[in-house]
Coordinates of C-alpha atoms and ligand atoms in Angstrom, one line a residue:
M1 CA 122.5 -121.8 45.6
P2 CA 120.1 -121.8 42.8
E3 CA 115.9 -123.9 43.9
W4 CA 116.9 -126.3 41.4
L5 CA 119.7 -128.2 42.9
K6 CA 117.6 -128.7 45.7
N7 CA 116.0 -131.6 44.0
A8 CA 118.5 -132.5 41.5
V9 CA 119.8 -135.6 39.7
F10 CA 122.6 -135.2 37.5
Y11 CA 123.6 -137.4 33.9
E12 CA 127.3 -137.0 33.2
I13 CA 127.7 -137.3 29.4
Y14 CA 131.5 -138.0 27.7
P15 CA 130.6 -135.8 24.6
Q16 CA 132.8 -138.4 22.8
S17 CA 130.8 -141.4 23.4
F18 CA 127.2 -141.2 23.8
Q19 CA 125.6 -140.4 20.4
D20 CA 126.5 -139.8 17.3
S21 CA 124.1 -137.9 14.1
N22 CA 127.3 -137.7 11.5
A23 CA 128.9 -141.0 11.6
D24 CA 132.3 -140.0 11.7
G25 CA 132.3 -142.8 14.9
V26 CA 132.4 -140.1 17.4
G27 CA 129.5 -138.8 19.5
D28 CA 128.2 -134.7 18.9
F29 CA 125.6 -132.2 20.0
K30 CA 123.5 -133.7 17.4
G31 CA 122.9 -136.4 18.9
I32 CA 122.6 -135.2 22.4
I33 CA 120.3 -133.8 21.7
S34 CA 118.2 -137.1 20.0
R35 CA 118.6 -138.5 23.3
L36 CA 118.0 -135.5 25.7
D37 CA 114.0 -137.8 25.6
Y38 CA 115.1 -140.2 27.1
I39 CA 117.4 -138.8 30.6
A40 CA 114.5 -137.2 30.4
S41 CA 113.0 -140.0 31.0
L42 CA 115.0 -140.8 33.7
G43 CA 114.4 -138.4 35.6
A44 CA 117.4 -136.8 35.2
T45 CA 116.8 -132.9 36.1
A46 CA 120.7 -132.2 34.9
I47 CA 123.8 -132.6 32.6
W48 CA 127.0 -132.3 33.3
L49 CA 128.8 -132.3 30.0
N50 CA 132.3 -133.7 29.7
P51 CA 135.0 -130.3 28.0
C52 CA 133.3 -130.7 24.8
F53 CA 135.8 -127.4 23.4
D54 CA 138.0 -126.7 20.5
S55 CA 141.7 -129.5 21.4
P56 CA 144.3 -131.1 20.8
F57 CA 142.4 -134.3 21.8
G58 CA 145.6 -135.6 23.7
D59 CA 143.6 -136.0 27.3
A60 CA 140.0 -136.3 25.6
G61 CA 139.5 -132.4 25.6
Y62 CA 140.3 -131.5 29.2
D63 CA 143.9 -129.6 27.3
V64 CA 141.4 -127.4 25.8
S65 CA 143.3 -125.4 23.1
D66 CA 140.3 -123.0 22.5
Y67 CA 138.4 -122.5 25.3
L68 CA 135.0 -120.4 23.3
K69 CA 134.7 -122.6 20.4
A70 CA 133.4 -125.4 20.6
A71 CA 135.1 -128.5 20.1
P72 CA 134.7 -129.0 15.7
R73 CA 134.2 -132.9 15.9
Y74 CA 130.8 -131.8 18.3
G75 CA 129.5 -129.1 15.9
T76 CA 129.0 -125.7 16.2
N77 CA 128.8 -123.0 19.0
E78 CA 124.8 -122.0 17.2
D79 CA 124.8 -127.1 17.3
L80 CA 126.0 -125.9 21.4
K81 CA 123.6 -123.2 22.0
K82 CA 120.8 -125.5 20.8
L83 CA 121.3 -128.7 23.5
F84 CA 121.4 -125.8 25.7
D85 CA 117.5 -124.9 24.4
E86 CA 116.1 -128.0 23.5
A87 CA 116.9 -128.8 27.6
H88 CA 115.5 -126.7 29.0
S89 CA 112.5 -126.8 26.9
R90 CA 112.3 -130.7 28.5
G91 CA 113.4 -129.3 32.3
I92 CA 116.8 -130.0 31.6
R93 CA 119.8 -128.5 33.1
V94 CA 123.4 -128.1 31.6
L95 CA 126.9 -128.1 33.2
L96 CA 129.4 -127.7 30.7
D97 CA 133.1 -128.7 32.0
L98 CA 135.7 -125.5 33.0
V99 CA 139.2 -127.0 32.9
P100 CA 141.0 -123.4 34.0
G101 CA 144.5 -125.2 35.7
H102 CA 145.8 -125.5 32.6
T103 CA 145.5 -125.6 28.8
S104 CA 146.7 -127.8 26.2
V105 CA 150.4 -126.2 24.8
E106 CA 148.6 -125.5 21.5
H107 CA 146.4 -122.5 23.7
P108 CA 148.0 -119.3 21.7
W109 CA 148.0 -118.6 25.0
F110 CA 150.8 -121.0 25.5
K111 CA 152.5 -120.5 21.8
E112 CA 153.0 -116.9 22.9
S113 CA 154.7 -117.3 26.3
L114 CA 156.3 -119.6 24.7
K115 CA 158.3 -116.2 23.2
A116 CA 162.1 -115.4 24.6
E117 CA 160.2 -111.8 23.4
R118 CA 158.4 -110.6 27.2
N119 CA 155.0 -110.3 25.4
E120 CA 150.5 -110.1 27.3
F121 CA 151.2 -113.8 28.1
S122 CA 154.9 -114.1 29.2
D123 CA 152.9 -114.9 32.6
R124 CA 150.5 -116.5 31.9
Y125 CA 151.8 -119.8 33.0
V126 CA 154.0 -121.1 35.8
W127 CA 156.9 -120.2 35.1
T128 CA 160.8 -120.5 36.0
D129 CA 163.4 -118.6 35.7
S130 CA 165.9 -120.5 34.1
V131 CA 165.5 -123.8 32.0
W132 CA 168.3 -125.5 35.2
K133 CA 165.6 -124.4 37.6
E134 CA 162.4 -127.0 37.7
P135 CA 160.0 -125.7 39.4
A136 CA 159.8 -128.3 42.9
G137 CA 157.0 -130.5 43.4
M138 CA 156.1 -130.0 40.3
A139 CA 156.8 -131.5 36.3
S140 CA 157.5 -129.3 34.0
L141 CA 158.2 -128.4 30.1
R142 CA 161.6 -127.0 29.3
G143 CA 164.3 -126.4 26.4
I144 CA 161.7 -126.5 24.3
S145 CA 161.6 -123.0 22.8
D146 CA 163.8 -119.8 23.0
R147 CA 162.2 -118.7 26.1
N148 CA 164.6 -119.7 29.2
G149 CA 162.8 -121.5 31.9
S150 CA 160.3 -124.3 33.0
C151 CA 157.3 -124.3 32.3
A152 CA 154.9 -126.2 35.6
V153 CA 152.5 -128.8 34.2
N154 CA 149.2 -130.1 36.4
F155 CA 149.0 -133.5 34.6
F156 CA 150.1 -134.1 31.5
S157 CA 153.4 -132.9 30.1
H158 CA 150.7 -131.1 27.0
Q159 CA 148.8 -129.8 29.9
P160 CA 149.9 -126.2 31.3
A161 CA 149.8 -124.8 34.6
L162 CA 148.1 -121.3 34.2
N163 CA 148.8 -119.1 36.6
Y164 CA 146.9 -118.1 39.1
G165 CA 150.6 -117.5 41.6
F166 CA 151.3 -118.3 45.1
Y167 CA 149.5 -118.4 48.4
Q168 CA 153.6 -118.4 49.9
P169 CA 156.1 -117.5 47.1
D170 CA 159.0 -117.6 47.9
P171 CA 161.5 -114.6 47.6
A172 CA 164.5 -116.1 47.3
E173 CA 162.6 -117.4 43.8
K174 CA 161.3 -114.5 41.9
W175 CA 159.5 -116.0 39.6
Q176 CA 156.5 -117.4 42.2
Q177 CA 153.9 -114.5 41.6
P178 CA 151.6 -113.2 44.6
T179 CA 148.0 -114.2 43.7
S180 CA 147.6 -110.5 43.4
A181 CA 150.7 -109.6 40.7
P182 CA 149.1 -108.6 37.2
G183 CA 150.1 -111.9 35.5
P184 CA 148.1 -113.9 38.0
R185 CA 145.4 -111.3 38.2
A186 CA 145.0 -111.3 34.4
T187 CA 145.1 -115.5 33.9
L188 CA 142.0 -115.6 36.4
E189 CA 140.1 -112.3 34.9
A190 CA 140.5 -114.7 31.1
M191 CA 139.2 -117.2 33.1
K192 CA 136.0 -115.0 34.4
D193 CA 135.6 -113.9 31.1
V194 CA 135.5 -117.9 29.4
M195 CA 132.9 -118.1 32.1
R196 CA 130.8 -114.6 30.6
F197 CA 130.7 -116.1 27.6
W198 CA 129.1 -119.4 27.5
L199 CA 126.7 -118.5 30.7
G200 CA 126.2 -116.0 28.3
L201 CA 125.2 -118.7 26.3
G202 CA 123.0 -120.1 27.3
A203 CA 124.8 -122.8 29.4
D204 CA 123.6 -123.6 33.8
G205 CA 127.1 -124.4 35.2
F206 CA 130.2 -126.1 35.8
R207 CA 131.6 -129.0 36.5
V208 CA 135.3 -127.3 37.2
D209 CA 138.1 -129.1 37.0
M210 CA 141.4 -129.9 39.4
A211 CA 139.4 -126.6 41.7
G212 CA 141.4 -127.3 44.0
S213 CA 144.5 -126.9 42.5
L214 CA 144.8 -123.3 40.9
V215 CA 146.9 -121.1 43.4
K216 CA 150.2 -122.9 43.4
N217 CA 152.3 -123.6 47.3
D218 CA 149.2 -123.2 49.0
P219 CA 149.4 -125.7 51.4
E220 CA 146.1 -125.7 53.6
S221 CA 144.1 -124.2 50.2
K222 CA 143.7 -120.9 51.4
G223 CA 144.5 -118.7 48.1
T224 CA 142.8 -121.7 45.9
I225 CA 139.6 -121.0 47.9
A226 CA 140.2 -116.8 48.2
L227 CA 140.2 -117.1 44.7
W228 CA 136.6 -119.2 44.0
Q229 CA 135.5 -116.9 46.5
E230 CA 136.3 -113.9 44.0
V231 CA 135.0 -115.8 41.4
R232 CA 131.2 -116.5 43.9
E233 CA 131.4 -112.8 43.6
F234 CA 132.0 -112.1 40.0
L235 CA 128.5 -114.7 39.6
D236 CA 126.6 -113.4 42.5
K237 CA 126.6 -110.6 41.1
E238 CA 126.6 -111.2 37.1
F239 CA 124.9 -115.3 37.0
P240 CA 123.3 -116.4 40.0
E241 CA 121.2 -118.8 39.3
A242 CA 124.3 -120.6 37.5
A243 CA 125.4 -123.9 39.9
M244 CA 129.7 -124.7 40.4
V245 CA 130.7 -128.3 40.6
S246 CA 134.2 -128.9 42.2
E247 CA 136.7 -131.6 41.5
W248 CA 138.4 -130.8 44.6
G249 CA 137.0 -133.9 46.7
E250 CA 137.0 -131.3 49.8
P251 CA 133.9 -130.5 50.6
D252 CA 135.4 -128.1 54.0
K253 CA 136.9 -126.6 51.6
S254 CA 135.6 -126.1 48.3
L255 CA 131.9 -124.9 49.7
A256 CA 134.0 -122.4 51.3
G257 CA 135.2 -120.7 48.7
G258 CA 131.4 -120.7 46.8
F259 CA 131.0 -124.0 45.5
H260 CA 127.7 -124.9 45.5
M261 CA 128.2 -128.8 45.1
D262 CA 131.4 -131.1 46.0
F263 CA 132.2 -134.8 44.7
L264 CA 133.4 -137.6 46.3
L265 CA 135.8 -139.2 44.7
H266 CA 137.2 -142.3 43.7
F267 CA 141.2 -139.9 45.2
G268 CA 141.4 -138.7 48.1
P269 CA 140.1 -139.2 51.6
S270 CA 136.5 -139.4 51.0
H271 CA 137.0 -143.6 51.7
Y272 CA 133.9 -143.7 48.1
N273 CA 136.6 -146.9 47.0
D274 CA 134.9 -148.3 49.8
L275 CA 131.7 -149.2 48.5
F276 CA 132.2 -150.1 44.7
R277 CA 135.7 -150.2 43.9
C278 CA 138.0 -151.7 45.8
E279 CA 138.7 -156.0 47.0
H280 CA 136.5 -156.0 49.0
P281 CA 133.0 -153.8 47.6
Y282 CA 130.3 -152.4 50.4
F283 CA 128.3 -153.2 47.9
S284 CA 128.5 -157.0 47.2
P285 CA 126.4 -160.2 48.2
E286 CA 130.1 -161.7 49.7
G287 CA 129.1 -159.3 52.9
K288 CA 133.3 -158.4 53.5
G289 CA 133.3 -155.2 52.5
D290 CA 133.5 -151.9 55.9
A291 CA 131.5 -149.4 54.9
S292 CA 132.7 -147.6 58.3
G293 CA 135.3 -145.6 57.2
F294 CA 133.6 -144.1 54.5
I295 CA 130.9 -143.4 56.5
E296 CA 132.9 -141.3 59.6
K297 CA 134.4 -139.4 56.7
Y298 CA 130.9 -138.3 55.7
R299 CA 129.7 -136.8 58.8
E300 CA 133.2 -135.6 59.3
N301 CA 132.5 -133.4 55.7
Y302 CA 129.3 -133.0 56.2
L303 CA 129.4 -131.6 60.0
K304 CA 131.4 -129.1 58.4
T305 CA 129.8 -127.8 55.6
A306 CA 126.3 -128.3 57.5
K307 CA 123.7 -126.2 54.7
K308 CA 127.0 -125.0 53.1
G309 CA 126.1 -126.2 49.6
L310 CA 126.0 -130.2 48.9
I311 CA 128.5 -133.7 48.4
C312 CA 127.9 -135.9 46.0
I313 CA 128.7 -139.1 45.4
P314 CA 128.0 -140.3 41.9
S315 CA 127.9 -144.0 40.3
G316 CA 131.2 -143.5 38.3
N317 CA 132.6 -141.4 36.2
H318 CA 135.0 -141.1 33.1
D319 CA 137.3 -141.6 35.3
M320 CA 137.3 -144.2 37.5
D321 CA 136.5 -148.3 37.0
R322 CA 132.8 -148.8 36.0
L323 CA 130.8 -149.8 38.6
A324 CA 129.4 -152.8 37.7
R325 CA 133.9 -154.2 37.1
S326 CA 133.5 -154.8 40.6
V327 CA 129.8 -154.0 41.8
K328 CA 129.1 -157.6 39.5
D329 CA 125.1 -158.5 39.1
R330 CA 121.5 -156.7 38.8
D331 CA 120.3 -156.7 41.6
S332 CA 123.9 -155.3 43.4
L333 CA 123.7 -152.9 40.9
K334 CA 120.0 -151.7 42.0
L335 CA 121.3 -152.0 45.8
A336 CA 124.1 -149.6 44.7
F337 CA 121.0 -147.0 43.1
M338 CA 119.3 -147.6 45.8
F339 CA 121.9 -145.8 48.6
L340 CA 122.7 -143.4 45.1
L341 CA 119.6 -142.0 45.1
T342 CA 118.1 -141.7 48.9
M343 CA 121.5 -140.1 50.4
P344 CA 121.6 -136.0 51.2
G345 CA 123.0 -133.8 48.5
A346 CA 122.5 -134.1 44.3
P347 CA 123.4 -137.6 42.4
F348 CA 125.1 -137.9 39.7
I349 CA 124.8 -141.0 37.4
Y350 CA 127.3 -141.7 35.2
Y351 CA 126.0 -142.4 30.8
G352 CA 125.6 -146.6 30.4
D353 CA 125.6 -146.8 34.6
E354 CA 121.8 -147.0 34.6
I355 CA 121.8 -150.4 32.9
G356 CA 124.8 -151.3 33.9
M357 CA 127.3 -151.0 31.2
R358 CA 130.7 -153.0 31.8
Y359 CA 134.5 -152.5 32.2
V360 CA 136.0 -152.6 28.5
E361 CA 138.6 -154.9 29.9
G362 CA 141.6 -154.3 27.1
L363 CA 141.7 -151.7 25.2
T364 CA 144.8 -149.4 24.1
S365 CA 144.2 -146.9 25.2
K366 CA 142.1 -143.2 23.8
E367 CA 142.9 -139.3 23.7
G368 CA 145.0 -139.7 27.5
G369 CA 142.6 -142.3 29.1
F370 CA 145.2 -145.0 29.5
E371 CA 143.9 -147.2 32.0
R372 CA 140.4 -145.2 32.1
T373 CA 139.7 -146.2 28.0
G374 CA 137.6 -148.5 29.9
S375 CA 135.2 -146.9 31.2
R376 CA 134.8 -144.7 28.7
S377 CA 133.2 -147.0 25.7
P378 CA 130.4 -145.8 23.5
M379 CA 126.4 -145.9 24.7
Q380 CA 124.4 -149.1 24.4
W381 CA 120.9 -148.0 22.8
D382 CA 119.6 -151.5 21.0
K383 CA 120.5 -154.7 19.2
T384 CA 121.6 -152.1 15.9
P385 CA 125.3 -151.9 14.5
N386 CA 127.9 -150.1 16.8
A387 CA 124.8 -150.9 19.7
G388 CA 122.6 -147.4 18.2
F389 CA 125.2 -145.6 18.7
S390 CA 126.9 -144.8 15.7
A391 CA 126.2 -145.4 11.2
A392 CA 129.8 -145.4 10.9
A393 CA 132.5 -148.5 10.1
P394 CA 133.3 -150.3 13.5
G395 CA 136.9 -150.1 13.4
L396 CA 135.5 -146.0 13.0
L397 CA 134.2 -145.9 16.4
Y398 CA 136.1 -143.6 18.6
V399 CA 136.0 -146.5 21.7
P400 CA 135.4 -149.9 19.9
I401 CA 131.9 -150.9 21.7
D402 CA 131.8 -153.4 24.7
P403 CA 133.1 -156.9 22.3
A404 CA 130.3 -159.1 24.9
D405 CA 126.5 -160.6 23.3
D406 CA 124.9 -160.3 26.1
R407 CA 126.1 -156.2 26.5
P408 CA 123.4 -154.4 28.4
T409 CA 120.7 -151.8 26.2
V410 CA 119.0 -149.3 26.7
A411 CA 115.9 -150.8 24.4
G412 CA 116.8 -154.4 26.1
Q413 CA 115.7 -153.0 29.6
E414 CA 112.9 -150.6 29.0
G415 CA 109.9 -152.4 29.0
D416 CA 111.1 -154.9 31.5
P417 CA 110.3 -154.0 35.0
L418 CA 113.0 -156.1 37.0
S419 CA 116.3 -154.9 34.6
L420 CA 118.5 -152.2 36.7
L421 CA 117.4 -149.2 33.9
S422 CA 113.8 -149.0 35.8
E423 CA 114.4 -149.7 38.9
V424 CA 116.9 -146.4 38.7
R425 CA 113.3 -144.8 37.2
R426 CA 112.0 -145.6 39.8
L427 CA 114.3 -144.5 42.0
T428 CA 114.7 -141.6 41.0
A429 CA 110.7 -140.5 40.3
L430 CA 110.7 -141.6 44.3
R431 CA 113.7 -139.1 45.0
R432 CA 112.1 -135.7 43.4
S433 CA 108.6 -136.6 44.7
T434 CA 109.9 -137.4 48.4
P435 CA 111.4 -134.1 49.7
E436 CA 112.5 -135.9 52.4
L437 CA 114.9 -137.8 50.0
Q438 CA 115.9 -134.9 48.5
S439 CA 119.3 -132.6 48.7
E440 CA 119.4 -131.2 51.9
A441 CA 117.6 -133.3 54.1
D442 CA 119.6 -134.4 56.4
V443 CA 121.3 -138.0 56.8
E444 CA 122.2 -139.2 59.8
F445 CA 124.1 -143.2 60.1
L446 CA 122.8 -146.0 62.2
S447 CA 124.6 -148.7 60.9
V448 CA 128.1 -147.1 62.2
A449 CA 130.2 -150.2 63.2
K450 CA 133.2 -151.8 61.3
G451 CA 132.6 -154.1 59.0
E452 CA 128.4 -153.7 59.5
Y453 CA 125.8 -154.7 57.9
P454 CA 122.7 -153.9 57.5
L455 CA 123.0 -150.1 56.3
C456 CA 120.8 -147.7 57.6
Y457 CA 120.2 -144.2 58.2
T458 CA 117.1 -141.6 58.2
R459 CA 116.8 -138.4 56.3
A460 CA 115.1 -135.5 57.9
G461 CA 114.1 -138.0 60.6
R462 CA 111.3 -139.4 58.8
L463 CA 112.6 -141.9 56.3
L464 CA 114.9 -144.7 57.1
V465 CA 116.8 -146.5 55.0
I466 CA 117.8 -150.5 55.2
I467 CA 120.0 -152.3 52.6
N468 CA 121.6 -155.7 53.3
P469 CA 124.3 -155.7 50.8
T470 CA 124.9 -159.0 50.9
A471 CA 123.7 -162.6 50.7
K472 CA 122.4 -163.2 54.0
P473 CA 119.9 -162.6 56.1
Q474 CA 120.9 -159.4 58.4
E475 CA 119.6 -158.2 61.8
Y476 CA 118.6 -154.6 61.8
T477 CA 119.0 -153.8 65.3
H478 CA 118.4 -149.9 66.0
T479 CA 116.4 -147.4 66.8
P480 CA 113.8 -146.5 64.8
I481 CA 111.2 -149.8 64.1
P482 CA 110.6 -149.3 60.1
W483 CA 107.2 -148.6 59.8
E484 CA 105.6 -148.5 57.0
E485 CA 107.7 -149.3 53.4
I486 CA 107.2 -146.8 50.7
Y487 CA 109.6 -148.7 49.2
R488 CA 111.8 -152.0 48.9
L489 CA 114.1 -153.5 47.2
G490 CA 113.4 -158.4 46.8
E491 CA 112.0 -159.3 50.3
A492 CA 110.0 -158.0 52.7
I493 CA 111.5 -156.9 56.1
K494 CA 110.1 -160.0 59.0
T495 CA 109.6 -158.9 62.2
D496 CA 109.7 -161.5 64.8
G497 CA 109.1 -161.4 68.6
G498 CA 111.0 -158.5 68.5
R499 CA 114.3 -159.2 66.0
T500 CA 113.9 -156.8 62.5
T501 CA 115.3 -159.2 60.2
V502 CA 116.1 -158.0 56.6
P503 CA 116.7 -160.8 53.6
P504 CA 119.9 -161.2 52.0
M505 CA 120.2 -158.7 49.3
S506 CA 117.5 -156.8 49.9
G507 CA 116.8 -152.8 50.7
G508 CA 113.9 -150.1 52.1
V509 CA 112.2 -147.1 52.4
Y510 CA 110.8 -146.8 55.3
R511 CA 108.2 -144.3 57.4
V512 CA 109.2 -143.7 61.1
Ligands
GLC1 C1 140.5 -134.2 35.7 C2 139.9 -134.9 35.3 C3 141.0 -135.9 34.1 C4 141.3 -134.5 33.5 C5 142.7 -134.2 34.6 C6 143.0 -132.9 34.2 O1 140.9 -134.9 37.1 O2 138.0 -135.8 35.4 O3 139.3 -136.2 33.3 O4 142.3 -135.8 33.2 O5 141.3 -133.7 35.4 O6 142.7 -131.7 34.0

């Protein structure tokens, strides 16, 4: 694992919506460069940039039409290189978003593969051998060219699945190729070239989209794991410092494949939603939440993956509701961040979550966002027009700004020691200066019962974190006993005749 991941804090940037430098209403690389000092001031040490490659933007750039070219609306490859350089000069790494599972229908590879005559790209995608036959269990594109076949799609109908082969090809279905067949091999080599290209230009690694989906008919993911192990070997040889984080949501599999990190996600088995995004989130004053399912799953994953890599818990991302949609008040958000920034793994902060940006309700879908669009609104910098995001006319903005008069802004929170932003900065500073709170130090949960409050866990056996997100005092009944307080939110814990009471909506980190 690259050394820097041991103490990394990531910041996810949706490039469309972060900072527009040329008044076209869409964010861009130069805009991001102009905000790097802000990102550094948050204590973030790395950026995950959502896809920024040429694309018709039917799925916000997750439909790539040229893997080797920056989308002109964000700038040129040179501008992106400048972003790498400027970030590096501030000690910030940049991970690009690799979308290896599918392309846009406009990708030249797909256009070639649509042709009836066999050519170099005929096997680049997962095609059946008859237009009347659809690939079992997958949606497909059919009847759109002279090629007599149906092409599997991975996500939206305009995202044809690249062919990495089948783990268990059905012998009766000749079109299902083994992973070792020339077509799948060529696809993987092409993807390695894409990685080589950007790592060579200065990128520090990749977040990998739908990383667990590449090999088909692969019920236990063995083929996909083997594929990523091959990628790991290639990276170890050519780019040993490249950091890899997967959108997979099953750390036991992804880390076995050689990823350094995997996310817990709003889908899959992690119970992540129980914490922040459900009818009764755990991080809520009402105190009706239940973190036990999350903790159980986390421990299971933690034991299976111990020391192999990192489990990353994001504050949110471009696919899920904003954290502030269900964790509504400032103090609850602070406590949520206390959790996120004192857990092992590498924390990921979704842009704007650090000021409590809200989900913008009622928006028309933009570029395949649908419900996700409300979490993709422009960053709110200050009280100038368009919240400082862009000098374009408001109607031209990629997605409208949160219309609320009291929308949170960076400028509004910057000088306020009680703001969420100030708290997030203090928490990242605490983490970065406290080895026991960093990526690899052990965690042990003490509160594991159903519906139990407060949340308590130790780090490296030397620090104790206690968080009471509820509006009621809660008793701490575990050992070790909190001793020296090194961080506190809200009122101090009270010890009285052997009882330790954690005041409402408070939290602390203690040496034990
Ligand atoms: C991932 C991305 C999501 C995208 C999908 C298809 O889940 O995070 O935004 O739509 O993959 O590429």
